[in-house]
Amino acid sequence: MSERSPRVSLGFFPTPLEPLSRLSNALQGPNIWIKRDDQTGLACGGNKTRKLEFLMADAIAQGSDTVITAGAAQSNHCRQTAAAAAKLGLHCHLLLGGTAPSDITGNLLLDSLFNAQIHWAGTDRKGEALHDLQHQLQAQDLKPYLVPYGGSNPIGAQGFVAAIAELKSQLDSLKVELDAIIVASSSGGTQAGMAAGLRQQGIDCQLIGISIDKDEGSTAYEESLAALASDALQESFLPSDFTVDRSYLGDGYGVVGTAEREAIALLARTEGILVDPVYSGRAFAGMLDLINRGAFAHARNILFWHTGGTPAIFAYGAQLL
Ligand SMILES: *Cc1c(COP(=O)(O)O)cnc(C)c1O
């Protein structure tokens, strides 16, 4: 991969970098900043816009007429891929975990508005059958481009290498130095791309991925992060270069617990900002707990990277109250 990887414009950049002043005062900890990737544009925003600028450019370069990808029923990645396909005049097929629900809401509602064709995958929600779907569509004379689960491959990760360059110029003009960045981490392209970007920009700051979804355990996830970052930057990364905190998995992927509910309410009430029940709310809850436990006792500035996901709020409804 190189910086000259083809890119299409799909979002609004740079996203705002803001201080969470009221929250920082209330917690009496470090200054907390927020990077507003919930405002990347492309159908309610989110981190996948950054990956899709590179992935969709590759799809177009390969002459594809269709994109396919996979995720959970409330996948933000699928919703943003569907929107990107609509904007670029491509067909979109989505392979979603579960079976067709009776209530069409949140991201799933938006998928249909963007005219994506939905295939229900039963117990699989990570695109286990994406290749089968690709072959089926090829048999129908379509040219499907396979966007991997979460958009996490070295092409998608380029979006977050670029995101750190964007952050660098914002930090430089504010004259702020960060001690730590906290971000939700799940399929890995975000955290891996950021790690590559931080090294590329020479930014010396801790990067903490809050694990959102149970993984294979041991260091398999860190190994995949290292492989992605190495490929994205053409430099060697080791699994030990990555910090993944698995303390906040609660009752599993997409299950809202007290921690998420309280974190969502706290940020909403003190700053008027929404985080989502699955990813950014869980990561935010993790950051609050780390602050309470003194993990940033010597830090001056920490950054919460908001990765979006807000349409999922509507699928959870009163569970969030
Ligand atoms: C996909 C997603 C993430 C995780 O990003 P990865 O690159 O898959 O690790 C975090 N937050 C939101 C809202 C997402 O949709």
Tab-separated table of C-alpha atoms and ligand atoms in Angstrom:
chain	number	residue	atom	x	y	z
A	1	MET	CA	0.000	0.000	0.000
A	2	SER	CA	1.168	3.534	-0.618
A	3	GLU	CA	-0.109	7.011	0.072
A	4	ARG	CA	-1.062	7.185	-3.560
A	5	SER	CA	-3.710	4.507	-3.156
A	6	PRO	CA	-6.767	5.604	-5.146
A	7	ARG	CA	-9.408	7.336	-3.047
A	8	VAL	CA	-12.926	8.568	-3.798
A	9	SER	CA	-14.472	11.396	-1.819
A	10	LEU	CA	-17.442	10.185	0.218
A	11	GLY	CA	-17.295	12.111	3.482
A	12	PHE	CA	-16.717	15.430	5.211
A	13	PHE	CA	-13.141	15.900	6.387
A	14	PRO	CA	-11.496	16.961	8.616
A	15	THR	CA	-13.973	15.908	11.273
A	16	PRO	CA	-14.103	18.231	14.276
A	17	LEU	CA	-11.692	17.804	17.169
A	18	GLU	CA	-13.375	19.211	20.270
A	19	PRO	CA	-12.670	19.466	24.002
A	20	LEU	CA	-15.209	17.783	26.295
A	21	SER	CA	-14.875	20.601	28.820
A	22	ARG	CA	-17.916	19.981	30.975
A	23	LEU	CA	-17.215	16.265	31.197
A	24	SER	CA	-13.509	16.813	31.945
A	25	ASN	CA	-14.437	19.218	34.768
A	26	ALA	CA	-16.993	16.820	36.176
A	27	LEU	CA	-14.504	13.936	36.250
A	28	GLN	CA	-11.555	16.024	37.480
A	29	GLY	CA	-9.224	13.900	35.397
A	30	PRO	CA	-7.223	14.713	32.261
A	31	ASN	CA	-8.550	16.980	29.515
A	32	ILE	CA	-10.714	14.767	27.366
A	33	TRP	CA	-10.885	15.529	23.649
A	34	ILE	CA	-13.225	13.947	21.154
A	35	LYS	CA	-12.611	13.282	17.449
A	36	ARG	CA	-16.010	13.472	15.839
A	37	ASP	CA	-16.014	10.634	13.314
A	38	ASP	CA	-19.725	10.382	14.030
A	39	GLN	CA	-19.750	13.407	11.682
A	40	THR	CA	-17.940	11.937	8.665
A	41	GLY	CA	-21.074	12.318	6.545
A	42	LEU	CA	-22.201	9.409	4.367
A	43	ALA	CA	-25.557	8.543	5.858
A	44	CYS	CA	-25.245	9.509	9.540
A	45	GLY	CA	-21.460	9.243	9.728
A	46	GLY	CA	-19.104	6.763	11.324
A	47	ASN	CA	-15.611	5.359	10.964
A	48	LYS	CA	-16.416	3.252	7.888
A	49	THR	CA	-16.560	6.348	5.656
A	50	ARG	CA	-12.779	6.600	5.929
A	51	LYS	CA	-12.225	2.979	4.909
A	52	LEU	CA	-14.812	3.122	2.145
A	53	GLU	CA	-13.074	6.056	0.428
A	54	PHE	CA	-10.241	3.628	-0.368
A	55	LEU	CA	-12.244	0.413	-0.749
A	56	MET	CA	-14.776	1.907	-3.157
A	57	ALA	CA	-11.974	3.470	-5.204
A	58	ASP	CA	-10.516	-0.021	-5.539
A	59	ALA	CA	-13.922	-1.438	-6.519
A	60	ILE	CA	-14.227	1.163	-9.262
A	61	ALA	CA	-10.635	0.614	-10.422
A	62	GLN	CA	-11.445	-3.077	-10.808
A	63	GLY	CA	-14.495	-2.335	-12.954
A	64	SER	CA	-16.991	-3.740	-10.438
A	65	ASP	CA	-20.701	-3.005	-10.792
A	66	THR	CA	-21.730	-4.415	-7.415
A	67	VAL	CA	-20.340	-4.386	-3.887
A	68	ILE	CA	-21.053	-7.033	-1.307
A	69	THR	CA	-20.285	-7.037	2.369
A	70	ALA	CA	-21.470	-8.500	5.650
A	71	GLY	CA	-22.243	-7.712	9.264
A	72	ALA	CA	-24.812	-7.863	12.036
A	73	ALA	CA	-28.401	-6.769	11.391
A	74	GLN	CA	-27.556	-3.353	12.902
A	75	SER	CA	-24.179	-3.097	11.155
A	76	ASN	CA	-22.979	0.474	10.655
A	77	HIS	CA	-20.466	-0.792	8.151
A	78	CYS	CA	-23.222	-2.300	5.990
A	79	ARG	CA	-25.337	0.871	6.179
A	80	GLN	CA	-22.412	3.040	5.114
A	81	THR	CA	-21.396	0.627	2.348
A	82	ALA	CA	-24.972	0.695	1.032
A	83	ALA	CA	-24.918	4.504	1.026
A	84	ALA	CA	-21.529	4.618	-0.711
A	85	ALA	CA	-22.764	2.206	-3.388
A	86	ALA	CA	-25.865	4.347	-3.964
A	87	LYS	CA	-23.734	7.485	-4.294
A	88	LEU	CA	-21.414	5.806	-6.807
A	89	GLY	CA	-24.149	4.065	-8.806
A	90	LEU	CA	-23.204	0.511	-7.837
A	91	HIS	CA	-25.466	-2.331	-6.718
A	92	CYS	CA	-25.114	-3.434	-3.124
A	93	HIS	CA	-25.780	-6.822	-1.562
A	94	LEU	CA	-25.540	-7.284	2.205
A	95	LEU	CA	-25.167	-10.535	4.082
A	96	LEU	CA	-26.607	-9.905	7.535
A	97	GLY	CA	-26.536	-12.102	10.615
A	98	GLY	CA	-29.806	-13.515	11.910
A	99	THR	CA	-33.190	-13.791	10.249
A	100	ALA	CA	-35.474	-11.061	8.928
A	101	PRO	CA	-36.873	-9.224	11.979
A	102	SER	CA	-40.454	-7.968	12.118
A	103	ASP	CA	-39.276	-4.510	13.212
A	104	ILE	CA	-37.283	-2.703	10.508
A	105	THR	CA	-35.439	0.111	12.266
A	106	GLY	CA	-32.065	1.785	12.804
A	107	ASN	CA	-29.340	0.794	10.354
A	108	LEU	CA	-31.485	-1.945	8.821
A	109	LEU	CA	-34.112	0.578	7.813
A	110	LEU	CA	-31.432	2.741	6.195
A	111	ASP	CA	-29.965	-0.248	4.274
A	112	SER	CA	-33.306	-0.646	2.529
A	113	LEU	CA	-33.652	3.064	1.813
A	114	PHE	CA	-30.311	2.855	0.018
A	115	ASN	CA	-31.766	-0.031	-2.008
A	116	ALA	CA	-29.337	-2.642	-0.767
A	117	GLN	CA	-30.436	-6.218	-1.315
A	118	ILE	CA	-30.398	-8.083	1.973
A	119	HIS	CA	-29.543	-11.756	2.452
A	120	TRP	CA	-30.075	-13.278	5.900
A	121	ALA	CA	-27.210	-15.480	7.040
A	122	GLY	CA	-28.642	-17.079	10.194
A	123	THR	CA	-26.052	-17.607	12.921
A	124	ASP	CA	-23.198	-16.171	10.814
A	125	ARG	CA	-22.691	-12.441	11.203
A	126	LYS	CA	-19.101	-12.067	10.064
A	127	GLY	CA	-19.493	-12.799	6.397
A	128	GLU	CA	-18.651	-16.503	6.538
A	129	ALA	CA	-20.636	-17.019	3.304
A	130	LEU	CA	-19.464	-13.902	1.444
A	131	HIS	CA	-17.538	-15.933	-1.131
A	132	ASP	CA	-20.608	-18.073	-1.887
A	133	LEU	CA	-22.632	-14.911	-2.446
A	134	GLN	CA	-19.876	-13.536	-4.670
A	135	HIS	CA	-20.003	-16.676	-6.831
A	136	GLN	CA	-23.809	-16.562	-7.039
A	137	LEU	CA	-23.709	-12.970	-8.266
A	138	GLN	CA	-20.929	-13.764	-10.743
A	139	ALA	CA	-23.159	-16.522	-12.124
A	140	GLN	CA	-25.730	-13.761	-12.748
A	141	ASP	CA	-23.138	-11.897	-14.862
A	142	LEU	CA	-22.518	-9.243	-12.204
A	143	LYS	CA	-19.022	-8.062	-11.244
A	144	PRO	CA	-19.150	-8.116	-7.455
A	145	TYR	CA	-16.434	-6.515	-5.340
A	146	LEU	CA	-16.017	-8.097	-1.951
A	147	VAL	CA	-15.646	-5.581	0.873
A	148	PRO	CA	-14.406	-7.627	3.832
A	149	TYR	CA	-16.210	-7.795	7.169
A	150	GLY	CA	-15.842	-4.389	8.809
A	151	GLY	CA	-13.920	-3.084	5.773
A	152	SER	CA	-10.785	-4.260	7.548
A	153	ASN	CA	-8.036	-5.091	5.112
A	154	PRO	CA	-4.892	-3.111	4.245
A	155	ILE	CA	-6.849	-1.017	1.711
A	156	GLY	CA	-9.534	-0.034	4.219
A	157	ALA	CA	-6.933	0.594	6.908
A	158	GLN	CA	-5.436	3.320	4.658
A	159	GLY	CA	-8.398	5.426	5.738
A	160	PHE	CA	-7.058	5.520	9.267
A	161	VAL	CA	-3.468	6.127	8.220
A	162	ALA	CA	-4.867	9.243	6.537
A	163	ALA	CA	-7.040	10.010	9.578
A	164	ILE	CA	-3.959	10.322	11.777
A	165	ALA	CA	-2.361	12.751	9.323
A	166	GLU	CA	-5.582	14.759	9.607
A	167	LEU	CA	-5.410	14.610	13.419
A	168	LYS	CA	-1.747	15.669	13.389
A	169	SER	CA	-2.463	18.958	11.682
A	170	GLN	CA	-5.345	19.658	14.078
A	171	LEU	CA	-3.136	18.926	17.105
A	172	ASP	CA	-0.355	21.077	15.696
A	173	SER	CA	-2.604	24.079	15.225
A	174	LEU	CA	-4.087	23.674	18.731
A	175	LYS	CA	-0.605	23.025	20.175
A	176	VAL	CA	-1.961	19.996	22.014
A	177	GLU	CA	0.016	16.837	22.725
A	178	LEU	CA	-1.942	13.693	23.433
A	179	ASP	CA	-1.011	11.095	26.016
A	180	ALA	CA	-3.530	8.512	24.866
A	181	ILE	CA	-6.150	7.746	22.223
A	182	ILE	CA	-9.040	5.444	23.165
A	183	VAL	CA	-11.064	3.812	20.405
A	184	ALA	CA	-13.551	0.981	19.933
A	185	SER	CA	-11.868	-1.989	18.269
A	186	SER	CA	-13.615	-4.879	16.581
A	187	SER	CA	-12.567	-5.967	13.102
A	188	GLY	CA	-9.267	-4.114	13.499
A	189	GLY	CA	-8.886	-1.824	10.500
A	190	THR	CA	-9.398	1.261	12.616
A	191	GLN	CA	-6.876	0.467	15.338
A	192	ALA	CA	-4.326	-0.998	12.916
A	193	GLY	CA	-4.559	1.977	10.547
A	194	MET	CA	-4.205	4.376	13.471
A	195	ALA	CA	-1.125	2.585	14.761
A	196	ALA	CA	0.424	2.810	11.297
A	197	GLY	CA	-0.542	6.481	11.078
A	198	LEU	CA	0.892	7.317	14.502
A	199	ARG	CA	4.211	5.767	13.532
A	200	GLN	CA	4.173	7.486	10.148
A	201	GLN	CA	3.489	10.891	11.741
A	202	GLY	CA	5.978	10.343	14.556
A	203	ILE	CA	3.304	10.836	17.228
A	204	ASP	CA	4.314	9.266	20.510
A	205	CYS	CA	1.052	8.502	22.269
A	206	GLN	CA	-0.583	5.422	23.720
A	207	LEU	CA	-3.318	3.818	21.577
A	208	ILE	CA	-5.858	1.772	23.520
A	209	GLY	CA	-8.351	-0.350	21.626
A	210	ILE	CA	-11.396	-1.234	23.688
A	211	SER	CA	-12.464	-4.665	22.489
A	212	ILE	CA	-16.134	-4.728	21.534
A	213	ASP	CA	-16.584	-8.318	20.495
A	214	LYS	CA	-15.191	-11.524	21.923
A	215	ASP	CA	-12.258	-12.697	19.787
A	216	GLU	CA	-10.337	-15.936	19.529
A	217	GLY	CA	-8.351	-15.059	22.623
A	218	SER	CA	-4.611	-15.386	23.241
A	219	THR	CA	-2.997	-12.917	20.827
A	220	ALA	CA	-4.827	-13.801	17.609
A	221	TYR	CA	-6.440	-10.351	17.385
A	222	GLU	CA	-3.163	-8.542	18.082
A	223	GLU	CA	-1.548	-10.682	15.383
A	224	SER	CA	-4.177	-9.600	12.882
A	225	LEU	CA	-3.671	-5.950	13.907
A	226	ALA	CA	0.079	-6.309	13.413
A	227	ALA	CA	-0.406	-7.887	9.984
A	228	LEU	CA	-2.812	-5.141	8.887
A	229	ALA	CA	-0.593	-2.300	10.149
A	230	SER	CA	2.537	-3.844	8.616
A	231	ASP	CA	0.818	-4.119	5.252
A	232	ALA	CA	-0.698	-0.629	5.481
A	233	LEU	CA	2.642	1.068	6.193
A	234	GLN	CA	5.099	-1.398	4.655
A	235	GLU	CA	6.901	-1.510	7.976
A	236	SER	CA	7.038	-4.217	10.571
A	237	PHE	CA	4.604	-4.208	13.503
A	238	LEU	CA	4.478	-6.832	16.245
A	239	PRO	CA	1.462	-8.080	18.207
A	240	SER	CA	3.124	-6.576	21.289
A	241	ASP	CA	2.876	-3.137	19.654
A	242	PHE	CA	-0.879	-3.193	20.316
A	243	THR	CA	-2.923	-2.593	23.456
A	244	VAL	CA	-6.324	-4.266	23.372
A	245	ASP	CA	-8.420	-4.036	26.528
A	246	ARG	CA	-10.933	-6.898	26.758
A	247	SER	CA	-12.376	-5.829	30.131
A	248	TYR	CA	-15.584	-4.352	28.791
A	249	LEU	CA	-17.219	-7.141	26.799
A	250	GLY	CA	-20.122	-7.392	29.255
A	251	ASP	CA	-22.716	-9.938	28.194
A	252	GLY	CA	-21.430	-10.025	24.624
A	253	TYR	CA	-21.601	-8.228	21.299
A	254	GLY	CA	-24.507	-5.825	21.030
A	255	VAL	CA	-25.856	-6.542	24.521
A	256	VAL	CA	-26.409	-3.279	26.376
A	257	GLY	CA	-25.501	-3.357	30.061
A	258	THR	CA	-25.426	-0.791	32.831
A	259	ALA	CA	-21.979	0.471	31.779
A	260	GLU	CA	-23.075	1.338	28.225
A	261	ARG	CA	-26.388	2.794	29.403
A	262	GLU	CA	-24.692	5.068	31.953
A	263	ALA	CA	-21.954	6.136	29.545
A	264	ILE	CA	-24.484	7.074	26.863
A	265	ALA	CA	-26.528	9.062	29.378
A	266	LEU	CA	-23.500	10.835	30.877
A	267	LEU	CA	-22.163	12.087	27.540
A	268	ALA	CA	-25.627	13.029	26.323
A	269	ARG	CA	-26.420	15.013	29.474
A	270	THR	CA	-23.084	16.761	29.936
A	271	GLU	CA	-22.098	17.470	26.343
A	272	GLY	CA	-25.153	16.902	24.125
A	273	ILE	CA	-23.284	14.207	22.169
A	274	LEU	CA	-24.608	10.746	21.320
A	275	VAL	CA	-22.611	7.527	21.415
A	276	ASP	CA	-24.097	4.219	20.292
A	277	PRO	CA	-25.063	1.159	22.329
A	278	VAL	CA	-22.780	-1.351	20.554
A	279	TYR	CA	-19.405	0.301	19.845
A	280	SER	CA	-18.759	3.883	20.831
A	281	GLY	CA	-20.900	3.651	24.006
A	282	ARG	CA	-19.016	0.563	25.153
A	283	ALA	CA	-15.638	2.148	24.378
A	284	PHE	CA	-16.676	5.347	26.131
A	285	ALA	CA	-17.730	3.338	29.187
A	286	GLY	CA	-14.309	1.658	29.099
A	287	MET	CA	-12.548	5.020	28.991
A	288	LEU	CA	-14.601	6.310	31.947
A	289	ASP	CA	-13.660	3.233	33.945
A	290	LEU	CA	-9.979	3.625	33.056
A	291	ILE	CA	-10.121	7.259	34.190
A	292	ASN	CA	-11.814	6.244	37.467
A	293	ARG	CA	-9.172	3.625	38.090
A	294	GLY	CA	-6.402	6.179	37.660
A	295	ALA	CA	-5.020	4.848	34.381
A	296	PHE	CA	-4.532	8.421	33.157
A	297	ALA	CA	-3.470	9.941	36.483
A	298	HIS	CA	-0.348	11.419	34.870
A	299	ALA	CA	-1.955	12.321	31.557
A	300	ARG	CA	-2.747	15.867	30.496
A	301	ASN	CA	-4.710	15.214	27.321
A	302	ILE	CA	-6.514	12.096	26.187
A	303	LEU	CA	-8.631	11.638	23.071
A	304	PHE	CA	-11.776	9.620	22.684
A	305	TRP	CA	-12.098	8.737	18.986
A	306	HIS	CA	-15.846	8.677	18.337
A	307	THR	CA	-16.411	6.032	15.670
A	308	GLY	CA	-20.126	6.721	15.110
A	309	GLY	CA	-22.890	4.139	15.158
A	310	THR	CA	-25.666	6.431	16.300
A	311	PRO	CA	-28.489	5.005	14.093
A	312	ALA	CA	-28.354	1.819	16.207
A	313	ILE	CA	-29.750	3.877	19.096
A	314	PHE	CA	-33.183	3.602	17.530
A	315	ALA	CA	-33.036	-0.188	17.391
A	316	TYR	CA	-32.471	-0.291	21.175
A	317	GLY	CA	-35.193	2.180	22.081
A	318	ALA	CA	-36.287	2.076	25.707
A	319	GLN	CA	-33.489	-0.345	26.671
A	320	LEU	CA	-31.280	2.761	26.763
A	321	LEU	CA	-33.392	4.554	29.371
B	1	LIG	C1	-17.044	-0.894	12.845
B	1	LIG	C2	-17.144	-0.006	14.018
B	1	LIG	C3	-16.110	0.054	14.969
B	1	LIG	C4	-14.909	-0.836	14.952
B	1	LIG	O1	-14.004	-0.562	13.941
B	1	LIG	P1	-13.058	-1.742	13.409
B	1	LIG	O2	-12.252	-1.133	12.357
B	1	LIG	O3	-14.012	-2.806	12.913
B	1	LIG	O4	-12.269	-2.279	14.535
B	1	LIG	C5	-16.228	0.959	15.999
B	1	LIG	N1	-17.315	1.751	16.113
B	1	LIG	C6	-18.331	1.714	15.232
B	1	LIG	C7	-19.503	2.599	15.450
B	1	LIG	C8	-18.291	0.829	14.157
B	1	LIG	O5	-19.318	0.780	13.300
